[in-house]
Amino acid sequence: APDATSAGDHYNPQEHSHALPPGEPRHAGDFGNIKANAQGRADFDIQVENITLNRRLNPILGRAVIVHARPDDGGQPTGNAGARLGCGVIGVENPNSATRPTPSQQGQQ
């Protein structure tokens, strides 16, 4: 759906309450807040133990990741983060695909 509602609710296979990392327990899909720079670029690095890419514990491969309009405040049930602004799918890059741009090329895009 254009508003990303087709992605469904927060990923919560263990039926925990919503929380911000590093809070435990929390939804498997609770990654916390990411801040973009003035150009709209954001880098995100997190290590968690409540998900796996494609193994038994809460696999996320093929699931959606949502960008919301406001910061997640940790409130129930989903953090009061507002409208969904963007949606993507968690995947694995095909090693046979085109090469990634270099950092200097990325700044030009």
Phi, psi and omega in degrees: 000148180304332180265010177068012178291339178292347176288342178089189181282175173308142177288114187215061185294339181262003176057046175271166172286157177292142176201159176267143174300143008269016182304140178226148347285165178206169175304145175298335181268007180273103181256353181090193185261148178232134179249129178269155177277184183298336178271001179086010181266138178224136173252141185223130178219121181215144173242123181228160181244007183255009175218163170224162179291307182212033179252197185290318187281103174045063182295139184248353180301128181087356179272166183272153169237133187244139172255124181258164183287329185234163176296147174284124181264005180083357182291165181266147000268347186225018171092004177053038186274001174080198186298155175274121182262332183206158182213139175220174179242135178284122183217182178243130180296136177286120181296344179268000181280176178303152180290153177289151175293151176289163179305324180290327177288326181299321180293342181267353184271000000 
